[in-house]
Coordinates of C-alpha atoms and ligand atoms in Angstrom, one line a residue:
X1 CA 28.3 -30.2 -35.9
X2 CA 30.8 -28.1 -34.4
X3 CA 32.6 -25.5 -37.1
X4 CA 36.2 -26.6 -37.8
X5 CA 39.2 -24.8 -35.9
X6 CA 40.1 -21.2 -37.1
X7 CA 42.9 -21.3 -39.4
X8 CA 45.9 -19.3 -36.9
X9 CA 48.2 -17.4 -38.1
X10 CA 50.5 -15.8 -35.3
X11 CA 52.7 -12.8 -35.8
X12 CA 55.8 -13.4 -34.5
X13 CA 59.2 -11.2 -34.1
X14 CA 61.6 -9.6 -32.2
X15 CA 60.2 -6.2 -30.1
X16 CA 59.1 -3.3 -32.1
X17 CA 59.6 -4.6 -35.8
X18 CA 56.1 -3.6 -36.6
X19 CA 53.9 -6.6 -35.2
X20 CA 51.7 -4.4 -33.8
X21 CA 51.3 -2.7 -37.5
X22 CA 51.2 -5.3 -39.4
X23 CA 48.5 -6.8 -36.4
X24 CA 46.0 -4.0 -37.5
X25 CA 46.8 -3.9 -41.0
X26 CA 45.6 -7.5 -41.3
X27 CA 42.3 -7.1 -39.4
X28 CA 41.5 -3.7 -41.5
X29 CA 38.7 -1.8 -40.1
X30 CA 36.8 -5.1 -39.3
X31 CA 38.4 -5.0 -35.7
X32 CA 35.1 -5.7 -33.5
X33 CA 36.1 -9.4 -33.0
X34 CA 38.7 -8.9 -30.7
X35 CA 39.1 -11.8 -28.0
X36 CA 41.3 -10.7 -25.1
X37 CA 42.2 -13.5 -23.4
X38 CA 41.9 -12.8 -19.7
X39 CA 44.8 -12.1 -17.7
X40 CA 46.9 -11.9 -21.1
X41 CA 46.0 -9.1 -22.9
X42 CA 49.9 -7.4 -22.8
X43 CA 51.0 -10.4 -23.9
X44 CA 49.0 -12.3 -26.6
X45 CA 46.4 -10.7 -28.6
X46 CA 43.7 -12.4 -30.7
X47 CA 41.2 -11.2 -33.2
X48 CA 39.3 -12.3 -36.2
X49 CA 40.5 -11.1 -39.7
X50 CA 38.8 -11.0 -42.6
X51 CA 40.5 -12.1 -46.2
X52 CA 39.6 -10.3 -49.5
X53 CA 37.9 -13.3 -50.3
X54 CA 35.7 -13.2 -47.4
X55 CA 37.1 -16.1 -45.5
X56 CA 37.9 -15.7 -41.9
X57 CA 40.8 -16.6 -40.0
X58 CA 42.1 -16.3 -36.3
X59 CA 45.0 -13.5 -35.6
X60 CA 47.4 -14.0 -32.9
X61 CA 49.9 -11.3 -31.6
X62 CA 52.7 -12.1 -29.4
X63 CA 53.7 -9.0 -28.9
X64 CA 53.3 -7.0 -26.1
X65 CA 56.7 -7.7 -24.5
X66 CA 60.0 -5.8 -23.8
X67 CA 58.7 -2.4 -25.9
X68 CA 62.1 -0.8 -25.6
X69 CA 64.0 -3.9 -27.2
X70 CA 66.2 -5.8 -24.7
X71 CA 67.0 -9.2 -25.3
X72 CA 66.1 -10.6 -22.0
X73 CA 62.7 -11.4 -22.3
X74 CA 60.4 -12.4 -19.1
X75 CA 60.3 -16.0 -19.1
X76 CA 56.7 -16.3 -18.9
X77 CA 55.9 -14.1 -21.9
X78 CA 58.2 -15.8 -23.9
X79 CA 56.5 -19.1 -23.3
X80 CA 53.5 -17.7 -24.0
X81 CA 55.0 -16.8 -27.3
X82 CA 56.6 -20.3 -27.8
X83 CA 52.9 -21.8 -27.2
X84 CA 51.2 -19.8 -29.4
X85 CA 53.6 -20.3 -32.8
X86 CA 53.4 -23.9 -31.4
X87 CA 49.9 -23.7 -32.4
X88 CA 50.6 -22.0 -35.6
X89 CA 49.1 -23.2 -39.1
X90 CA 51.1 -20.2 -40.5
X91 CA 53.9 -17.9 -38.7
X92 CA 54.3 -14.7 -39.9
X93 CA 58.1 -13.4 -38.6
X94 CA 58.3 -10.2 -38.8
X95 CA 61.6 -8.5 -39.3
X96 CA 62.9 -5.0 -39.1
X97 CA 64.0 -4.0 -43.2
X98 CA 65.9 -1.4 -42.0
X99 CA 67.3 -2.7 -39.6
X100 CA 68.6 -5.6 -41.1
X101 CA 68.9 -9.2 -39.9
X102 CA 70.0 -9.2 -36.2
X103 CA 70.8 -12.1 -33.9
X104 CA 67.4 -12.1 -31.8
X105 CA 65.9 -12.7 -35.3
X106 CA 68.4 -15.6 -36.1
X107 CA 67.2 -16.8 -33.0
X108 CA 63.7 -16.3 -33.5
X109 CA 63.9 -18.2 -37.0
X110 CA 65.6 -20.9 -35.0
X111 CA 62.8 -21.3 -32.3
X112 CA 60.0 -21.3 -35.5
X113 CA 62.3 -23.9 -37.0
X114 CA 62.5 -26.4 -34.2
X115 CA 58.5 -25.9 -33.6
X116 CA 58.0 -27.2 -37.3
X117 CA 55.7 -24.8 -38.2
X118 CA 55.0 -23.1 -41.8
X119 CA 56.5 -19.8 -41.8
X120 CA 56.9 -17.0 -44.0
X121 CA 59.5 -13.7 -43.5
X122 CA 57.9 -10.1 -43.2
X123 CA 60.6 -7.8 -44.1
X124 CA 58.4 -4.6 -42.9
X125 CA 59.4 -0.8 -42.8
X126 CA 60.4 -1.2 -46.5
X127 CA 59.9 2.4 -46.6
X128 CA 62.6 3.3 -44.8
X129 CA 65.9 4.2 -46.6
X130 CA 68.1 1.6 -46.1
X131 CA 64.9 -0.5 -45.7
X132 CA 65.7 -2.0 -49.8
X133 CA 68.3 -3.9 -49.7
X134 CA 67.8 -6.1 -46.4
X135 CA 64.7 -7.5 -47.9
X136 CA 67.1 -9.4 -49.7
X137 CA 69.2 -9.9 -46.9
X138 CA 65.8 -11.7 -44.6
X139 CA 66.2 -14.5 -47.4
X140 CA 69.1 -15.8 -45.1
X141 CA 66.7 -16.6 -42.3
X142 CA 65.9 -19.5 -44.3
X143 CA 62.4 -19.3 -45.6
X144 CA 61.9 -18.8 -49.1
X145 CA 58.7 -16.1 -49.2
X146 CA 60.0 -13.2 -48.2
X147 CA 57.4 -10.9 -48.1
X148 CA 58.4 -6.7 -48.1
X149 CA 56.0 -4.6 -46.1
X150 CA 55.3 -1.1 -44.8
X151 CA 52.8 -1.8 -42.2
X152 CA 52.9 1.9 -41.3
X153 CA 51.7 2.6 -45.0
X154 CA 50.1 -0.3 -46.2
X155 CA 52.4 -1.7 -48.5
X156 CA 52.4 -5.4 -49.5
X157 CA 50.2 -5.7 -47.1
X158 CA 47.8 -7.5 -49.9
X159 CA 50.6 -9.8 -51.1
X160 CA 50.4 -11.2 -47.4
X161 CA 47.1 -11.7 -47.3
X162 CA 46.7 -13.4 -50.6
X163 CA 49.9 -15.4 -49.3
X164 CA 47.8 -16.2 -46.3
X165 CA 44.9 -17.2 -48.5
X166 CA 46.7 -19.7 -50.4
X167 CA 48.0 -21.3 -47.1
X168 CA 44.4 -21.4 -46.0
X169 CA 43.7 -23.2 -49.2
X170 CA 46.7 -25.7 -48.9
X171 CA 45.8 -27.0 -45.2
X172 CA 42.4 -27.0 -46.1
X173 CA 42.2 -29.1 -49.3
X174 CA 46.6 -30.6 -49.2
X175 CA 47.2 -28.2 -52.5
X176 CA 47.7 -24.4 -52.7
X177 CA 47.0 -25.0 -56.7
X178 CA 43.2 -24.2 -55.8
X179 CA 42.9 -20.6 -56.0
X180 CA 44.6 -20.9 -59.9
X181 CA 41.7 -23.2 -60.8
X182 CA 39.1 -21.0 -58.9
X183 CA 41.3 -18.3 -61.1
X184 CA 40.4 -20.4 -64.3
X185 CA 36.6 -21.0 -63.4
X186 CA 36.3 -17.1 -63.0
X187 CA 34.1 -16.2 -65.3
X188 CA 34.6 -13.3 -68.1
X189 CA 32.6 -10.7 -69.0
X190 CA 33.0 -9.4 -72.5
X191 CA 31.4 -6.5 -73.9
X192 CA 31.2 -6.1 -78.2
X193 CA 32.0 -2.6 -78.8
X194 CA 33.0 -0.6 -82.0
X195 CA 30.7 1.9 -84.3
X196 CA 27.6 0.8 -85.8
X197 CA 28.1 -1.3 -89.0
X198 CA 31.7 -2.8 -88.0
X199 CA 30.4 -6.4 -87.5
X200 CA 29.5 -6.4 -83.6
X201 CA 26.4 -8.4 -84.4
X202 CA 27.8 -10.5 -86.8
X203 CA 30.7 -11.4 -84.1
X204 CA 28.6 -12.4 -81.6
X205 CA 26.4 -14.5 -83.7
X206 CA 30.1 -15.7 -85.0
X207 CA 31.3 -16.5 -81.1
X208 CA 27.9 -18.0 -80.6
X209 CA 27.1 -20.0 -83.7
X210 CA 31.0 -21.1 -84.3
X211 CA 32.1 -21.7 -81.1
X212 CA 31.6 -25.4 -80.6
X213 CA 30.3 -23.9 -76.8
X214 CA 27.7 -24.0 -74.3
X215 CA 25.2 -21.3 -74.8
X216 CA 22.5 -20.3 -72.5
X217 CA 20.5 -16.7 -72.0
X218 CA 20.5 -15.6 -68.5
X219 CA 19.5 -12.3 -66.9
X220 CA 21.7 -9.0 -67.9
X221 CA 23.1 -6.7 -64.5
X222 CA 20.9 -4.2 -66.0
X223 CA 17.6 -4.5 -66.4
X224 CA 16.1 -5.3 -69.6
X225 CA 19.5 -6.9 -71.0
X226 CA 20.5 -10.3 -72.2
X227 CA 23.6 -11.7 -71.4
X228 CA 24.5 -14.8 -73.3
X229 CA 26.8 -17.1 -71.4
X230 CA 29.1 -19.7 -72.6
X231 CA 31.9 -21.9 -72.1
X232 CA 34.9 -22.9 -74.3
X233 CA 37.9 -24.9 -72.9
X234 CA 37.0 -25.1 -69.6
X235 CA 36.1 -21.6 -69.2
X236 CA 33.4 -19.5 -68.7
X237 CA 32.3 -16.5 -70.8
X238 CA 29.5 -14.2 -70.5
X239 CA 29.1 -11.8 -73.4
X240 CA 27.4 -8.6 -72.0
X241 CA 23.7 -7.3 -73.8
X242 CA 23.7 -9.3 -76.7
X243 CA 20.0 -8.2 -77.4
X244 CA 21.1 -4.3 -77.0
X245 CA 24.2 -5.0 -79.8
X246 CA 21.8 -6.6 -82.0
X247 CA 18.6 -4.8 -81.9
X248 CA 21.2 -2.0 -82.5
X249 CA 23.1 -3.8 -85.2
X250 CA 19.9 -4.0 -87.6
X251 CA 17.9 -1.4 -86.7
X252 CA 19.9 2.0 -85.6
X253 CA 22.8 3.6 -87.4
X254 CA 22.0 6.7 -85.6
X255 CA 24.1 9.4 -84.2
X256 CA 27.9 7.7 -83.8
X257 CA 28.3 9.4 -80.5
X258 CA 25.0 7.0 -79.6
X259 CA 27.5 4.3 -79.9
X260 CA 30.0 5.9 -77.4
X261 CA 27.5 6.5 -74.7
X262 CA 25.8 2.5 -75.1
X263 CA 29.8 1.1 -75.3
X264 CA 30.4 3.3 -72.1
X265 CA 27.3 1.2 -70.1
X266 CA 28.7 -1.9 -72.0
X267 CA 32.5 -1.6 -70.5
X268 CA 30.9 -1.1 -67.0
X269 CA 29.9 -4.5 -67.1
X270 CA 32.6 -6.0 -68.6
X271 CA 36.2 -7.2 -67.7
X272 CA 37.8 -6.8 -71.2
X273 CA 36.3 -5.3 -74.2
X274 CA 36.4 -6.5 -77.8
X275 CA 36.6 -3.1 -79.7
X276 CA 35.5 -4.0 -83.1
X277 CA 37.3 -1.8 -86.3
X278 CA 35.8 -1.7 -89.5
X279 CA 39.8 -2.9 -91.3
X280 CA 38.1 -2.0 -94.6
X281 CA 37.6 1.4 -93.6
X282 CA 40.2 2.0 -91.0
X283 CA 40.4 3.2 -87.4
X284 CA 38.4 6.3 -86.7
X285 CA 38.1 8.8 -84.1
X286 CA 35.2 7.3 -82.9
X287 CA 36.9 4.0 -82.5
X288 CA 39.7 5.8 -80.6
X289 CA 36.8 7.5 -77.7
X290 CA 35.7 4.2 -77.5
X291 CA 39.8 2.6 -76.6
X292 CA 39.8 5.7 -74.1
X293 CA 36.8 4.8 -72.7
X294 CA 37.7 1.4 -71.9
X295 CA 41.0 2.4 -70.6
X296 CA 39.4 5.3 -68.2
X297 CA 37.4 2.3 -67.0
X298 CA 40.4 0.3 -66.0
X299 CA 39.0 -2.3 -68.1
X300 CA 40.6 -5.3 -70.6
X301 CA 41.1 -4.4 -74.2
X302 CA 41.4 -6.2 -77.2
X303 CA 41.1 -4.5 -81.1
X304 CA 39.5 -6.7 -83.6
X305 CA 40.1 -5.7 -87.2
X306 CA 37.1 -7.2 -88.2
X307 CA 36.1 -7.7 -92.2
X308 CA 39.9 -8.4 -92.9
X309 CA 38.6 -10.3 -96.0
X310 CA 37.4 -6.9 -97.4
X311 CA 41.1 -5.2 -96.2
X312 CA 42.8 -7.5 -97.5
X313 CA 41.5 -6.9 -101.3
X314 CA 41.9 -2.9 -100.7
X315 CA 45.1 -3.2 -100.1
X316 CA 45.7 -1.7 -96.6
X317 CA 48.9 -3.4 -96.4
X318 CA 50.5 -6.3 -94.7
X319 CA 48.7 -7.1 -91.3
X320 CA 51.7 -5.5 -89.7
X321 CA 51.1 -2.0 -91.0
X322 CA 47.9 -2.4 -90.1
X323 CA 48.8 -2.9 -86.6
X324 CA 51.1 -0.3 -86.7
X325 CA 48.4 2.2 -88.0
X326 CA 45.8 0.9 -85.6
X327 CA 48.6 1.4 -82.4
X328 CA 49.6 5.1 -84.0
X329 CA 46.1 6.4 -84.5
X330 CA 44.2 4.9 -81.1
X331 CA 47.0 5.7 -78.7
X332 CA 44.7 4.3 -75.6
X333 CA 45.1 1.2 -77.4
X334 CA 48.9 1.0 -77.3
X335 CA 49.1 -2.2 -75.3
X336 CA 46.0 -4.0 -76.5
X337 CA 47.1 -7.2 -78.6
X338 CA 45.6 -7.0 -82.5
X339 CA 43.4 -10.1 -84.4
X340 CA 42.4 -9.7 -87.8
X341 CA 39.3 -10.9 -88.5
X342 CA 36.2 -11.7 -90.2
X343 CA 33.2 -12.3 -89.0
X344 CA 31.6 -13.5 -92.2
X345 CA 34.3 -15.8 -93.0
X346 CA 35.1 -17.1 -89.5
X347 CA 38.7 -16.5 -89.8
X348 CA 40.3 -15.7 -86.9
X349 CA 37.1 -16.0 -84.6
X350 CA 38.5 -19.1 -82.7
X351 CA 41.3 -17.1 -81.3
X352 CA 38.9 -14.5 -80.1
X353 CA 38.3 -15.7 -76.7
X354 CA 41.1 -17.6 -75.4
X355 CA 43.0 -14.1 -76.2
X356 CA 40.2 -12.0 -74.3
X357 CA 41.2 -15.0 -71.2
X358 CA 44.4 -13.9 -71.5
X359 CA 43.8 -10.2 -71.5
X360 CA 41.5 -10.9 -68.5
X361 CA 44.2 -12.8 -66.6
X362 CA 46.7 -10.2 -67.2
X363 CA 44.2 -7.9 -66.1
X364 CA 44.8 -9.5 -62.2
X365 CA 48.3 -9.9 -62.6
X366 CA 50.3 -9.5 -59.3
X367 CA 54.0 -8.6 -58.8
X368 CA 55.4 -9.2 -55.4
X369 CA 56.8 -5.7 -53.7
X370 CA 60.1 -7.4 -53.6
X371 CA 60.5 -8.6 -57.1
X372 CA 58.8 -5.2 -58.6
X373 CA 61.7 -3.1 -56.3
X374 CA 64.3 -5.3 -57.8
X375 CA 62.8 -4.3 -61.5
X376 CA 61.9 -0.2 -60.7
X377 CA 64.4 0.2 -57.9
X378 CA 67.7 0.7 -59.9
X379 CA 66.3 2.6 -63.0
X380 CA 64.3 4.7 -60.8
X381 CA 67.1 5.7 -58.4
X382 CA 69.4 5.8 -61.3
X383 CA 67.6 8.0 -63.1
X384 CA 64.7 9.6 -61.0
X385 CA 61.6 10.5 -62.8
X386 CA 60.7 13.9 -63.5
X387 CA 57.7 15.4 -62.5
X388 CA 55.1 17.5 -64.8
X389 CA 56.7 20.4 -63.0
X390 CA 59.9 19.0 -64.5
X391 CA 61.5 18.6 -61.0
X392 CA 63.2 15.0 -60.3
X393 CA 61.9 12.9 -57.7
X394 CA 63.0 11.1 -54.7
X395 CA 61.8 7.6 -54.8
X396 CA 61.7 5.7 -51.7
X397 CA 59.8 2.1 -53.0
X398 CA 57.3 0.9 -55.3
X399 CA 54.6 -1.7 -55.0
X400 CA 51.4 -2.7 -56.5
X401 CA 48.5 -1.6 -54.6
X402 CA 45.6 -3.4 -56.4
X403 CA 44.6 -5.4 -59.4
X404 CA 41.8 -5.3 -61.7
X405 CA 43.4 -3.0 -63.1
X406 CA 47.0 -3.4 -62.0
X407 CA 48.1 -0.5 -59.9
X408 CA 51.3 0.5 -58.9
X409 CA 51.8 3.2 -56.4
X410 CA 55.4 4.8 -56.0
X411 CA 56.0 6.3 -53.0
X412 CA 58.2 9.3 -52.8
X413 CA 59.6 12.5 -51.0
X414 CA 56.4 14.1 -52.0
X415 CA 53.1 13.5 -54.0
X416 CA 52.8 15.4 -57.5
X417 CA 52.0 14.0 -60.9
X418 CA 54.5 12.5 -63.3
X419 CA 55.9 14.1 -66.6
X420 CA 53.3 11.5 -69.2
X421 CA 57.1 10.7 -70.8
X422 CA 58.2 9.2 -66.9
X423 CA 55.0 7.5 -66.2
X424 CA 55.6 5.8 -70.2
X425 CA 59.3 4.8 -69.2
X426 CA 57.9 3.4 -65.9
X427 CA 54.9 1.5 -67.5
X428 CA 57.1 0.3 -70.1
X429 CA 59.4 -1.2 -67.5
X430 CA 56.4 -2.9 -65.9
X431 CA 55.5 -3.8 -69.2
X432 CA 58.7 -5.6 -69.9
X433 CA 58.6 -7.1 -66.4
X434 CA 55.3 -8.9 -66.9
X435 CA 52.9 -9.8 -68.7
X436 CA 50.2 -6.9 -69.0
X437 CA 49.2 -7.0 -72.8
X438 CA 45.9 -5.8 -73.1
X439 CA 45.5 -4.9 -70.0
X440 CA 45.8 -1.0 -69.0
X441 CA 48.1 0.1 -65.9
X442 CA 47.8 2.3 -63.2
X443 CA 50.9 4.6 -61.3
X444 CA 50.2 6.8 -59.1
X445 CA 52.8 8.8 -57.0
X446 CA 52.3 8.7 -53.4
X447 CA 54.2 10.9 -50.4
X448 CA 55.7 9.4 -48.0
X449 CA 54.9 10.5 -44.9
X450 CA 57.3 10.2 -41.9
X451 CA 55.1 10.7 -38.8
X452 CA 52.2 9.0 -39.9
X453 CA 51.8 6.4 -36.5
X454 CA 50.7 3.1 -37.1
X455 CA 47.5 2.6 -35.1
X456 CA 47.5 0.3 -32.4
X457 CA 45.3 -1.7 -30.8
X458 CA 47.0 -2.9 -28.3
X459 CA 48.0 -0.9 -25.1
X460 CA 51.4 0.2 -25.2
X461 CA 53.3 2.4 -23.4
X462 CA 54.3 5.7 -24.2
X463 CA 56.0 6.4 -27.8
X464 CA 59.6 7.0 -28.2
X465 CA 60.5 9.4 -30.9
X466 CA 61.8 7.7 -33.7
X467 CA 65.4 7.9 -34.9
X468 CA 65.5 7.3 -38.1
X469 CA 63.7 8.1 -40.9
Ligands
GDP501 P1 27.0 -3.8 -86.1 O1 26.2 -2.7 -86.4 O2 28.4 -3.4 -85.6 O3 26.4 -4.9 -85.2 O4 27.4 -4.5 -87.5 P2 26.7 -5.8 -88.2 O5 27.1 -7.1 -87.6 O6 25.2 -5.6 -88.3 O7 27.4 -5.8 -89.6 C1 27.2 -4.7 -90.5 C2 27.4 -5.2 -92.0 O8 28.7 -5.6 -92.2 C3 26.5 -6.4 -92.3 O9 26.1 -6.2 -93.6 C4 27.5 -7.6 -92.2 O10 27.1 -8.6 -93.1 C5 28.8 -7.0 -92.6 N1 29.9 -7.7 -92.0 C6 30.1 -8.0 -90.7 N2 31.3 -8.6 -90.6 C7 31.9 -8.7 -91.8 C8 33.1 -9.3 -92.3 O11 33.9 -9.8 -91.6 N3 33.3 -9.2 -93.6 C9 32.5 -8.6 -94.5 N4 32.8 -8.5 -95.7 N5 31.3 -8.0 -94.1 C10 31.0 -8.1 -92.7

């Protein structure tokens, strides 16, 4: 049997928008796949790109033509163009941010229109100046993703792809609702951590025992460990050395820094950790090394005030000073979402997991450059953040570079650290954007850098200097 068709997906656009760019960007360093097509290799370019999720599919350039940007194209490269969006599964237009929406783009939408093809906008060169405010204006082209890009720089460049992805998806099985349910079928690793004596083997045995769920042992990542798998509501759970936290709950109450170096090897495993508190006693500083360690991972976090039917007889107060108390004195902890608990009861042990799902969702939340420059754009060139040097900022864009955890990299006149109060006004803002709870964020501050030249693979001739900037 003969494999099916590549999926195409043709980059299309006026001359020098960033094709070329955004060309490369796609196929990443895996560029060994190139086919030139003989006699056209000016003209049409084709190569073999690789999504995150490992799936392949076929790249087509049309560039090539008229580098110095007339309007009369060459008949013959034009219709080579023509063909090859004809043939499209997905069009990518590619439009100049900057530059704003010109009249060979109008027509260039027109001519993707009448071939009927799927087609989403690439605003690209967001990083230049005026670049923010004609990603808006692309929307009039008259497709409704609008994706904002710095091909130079890599920006957005993952929203594309996962925007490509879900395409693939669609054509392949008539719904692009697929990767949410592969999204649901993910399965999450949790990892029991806290100080000995706070309940960690009673909670598991409590997830296990009260869970009306599937439970089977299967092999640990490291060696000699147990992992316990199981699956409530349609999802899938895998709770990370169960063996190592009970052997450990009955037998060792050794050192308490012990527990911080066996959580650490925990949280590697793990996407969100369950970081159990004694509520009887209160948080300790033990329990707050542990919240910093799960944060410095980049991993999920939710606090469980276990033995809450102990707490609740001493008196520690209503359950919202005790979230207060637990948020003031484990500051790593600030956005992790509170359960009172108790393991020997049961109570509150059903929520347990469908919160860490939540946590672990949030955890891979995206937000689309576009969307996250309407949210940071204003506030941030309204008031620019300070830097620990105490010297404002210039910021040029934001947009989140990865997930897992969420990143967010702001790109500015030059790279230096945030003042800690800036980088908590701008993860606040994210905050109130999105869901994140329990998830931590990343922001890092990145320079822009003017000259950088986009690579390109295909022949062109000579560089002009650039204009603008
Ligand atoms: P680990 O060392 O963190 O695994 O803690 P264990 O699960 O071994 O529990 C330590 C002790 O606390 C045991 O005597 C448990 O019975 C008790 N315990 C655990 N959870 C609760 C709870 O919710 N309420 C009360 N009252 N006792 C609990």
């Amino acid at each position: 049997m003969s494999p099916p068709p590549p999926f195409r997906v043709v980059v299309a656009g006026r001359p020098n928008v960033g094709k070329s760019a955004l060309f490369n960007r796609l196929l990443g360093r895996r560029r060994s796949l190139v086919h030139n097509l003989p006699g056209v290799t000016r003209d049409v370019l084709e190569a073999d790109a690789v999504l995150p999720d490992e799936r392949t599919f076929r790249l087509v350039d049309t560039g090539g033509y008229d580098p110095d940007g007339r309007e009369k194209l060459p008949a013959a490269i034009r219709e080579k163009a023509v063909a090859a969006i004809r043939g499209a599964d997905l069009v990518l237009l590619v439009v100049d941010a900057a530059a704003g929406v010109l009249p060979s783009d109008r027509a260039a939408a027109r001519l993707i229109r009448e071939s009927g093809r799927p087609c989403v906008v690439i605003a690209n060169k967001i990083d230049r100046r005026e670049g923010r405010d004609a990603e808006t204006e692309a929307f009039e082209l008259g497709f409704p993703d609008v994706y904002g890009t710095s091909a130079e720089h890599a920006i957005g460049v993952d929203d594309v792809q996962a925007e490509i992805a879900r395409r693939m998806t669609e054509a392949a099985h008539g719904t692009a609702d697929l990767p949410s349910e592969a999204e649901a079928n993910r399965e999450i690793a949790i990892a029991v951590v806290g100080r000995p004596n706070v309940g960690k083997s009673s909670l598991v045995n409590a997830l296990i025992g009260a869970e009306r769920a599937i439970v089977s042992d299967v092999p640990g990542t490291t060696r000699d460990s147990v992992d316990v798998a199981l699956e409530r509501d349609g999802r899938r759970f895998r709770l990370v050395d169960t063996a190592g936290i009970r052997r450990r709950g009955r037998t060792q109450k050794g050192p308490e820094v012990l527990s911080v170096v066996q959580a650490r090897k925990r949280i590697e495993e793990c996407d969100v950790a369950l970081l159990v508190v004694d509520a009887s006693e209160g948080p300790t500083g033990q329990d707050a090394a542990i919240a910093a360690a799960v944060a410095e991972a980049g991993k999920g976090l939710l606090l469980l005030a276990n033995k809450w039917d102990l707490a609740g007889r001493r008196e520690v107060g209503t359950a919202e000073d005790f979230r207060t108390a637990l948020a003031s004195q484990i500051p790593f902890a600030r956005h992790a979402p509170v359960l009172l608990i108790s393991a020997k009861t049961g109570r509150g042990v059903s929520r347990v997991l469908a919160s860490a799902a939540g946590i672990a969702e949030n955890r891979r939340r995206r937000i689309s450059t576009g969307e996250l420059n309407r949210i940071l754009g204003r506030a941030l060139r309204d008031k620019p953040p300070r830097t620990a040097s105490g010297r404002p900022l210039k910021v040029f864009y934001v947009a989140q570079t990865g997930i897992a955890p969420p990143t967010f990299s702001i790109v500015a006149g030059r790279a230096e650290r945030l003042h800690f109060s800036e980088e908590r006004r701008i993860e606040n803002l994210l905050r109130e954007s999105a869901d994140f709870s329990g998830s931590p964020i990343r922001i890092r501050v990145r320079a822009r850098s003017r000259n950088e030249p986009a690579a390109a693979v295909r022949p062109r001739p000579s560089r002009r200097p650039r204009r603008s900037g």
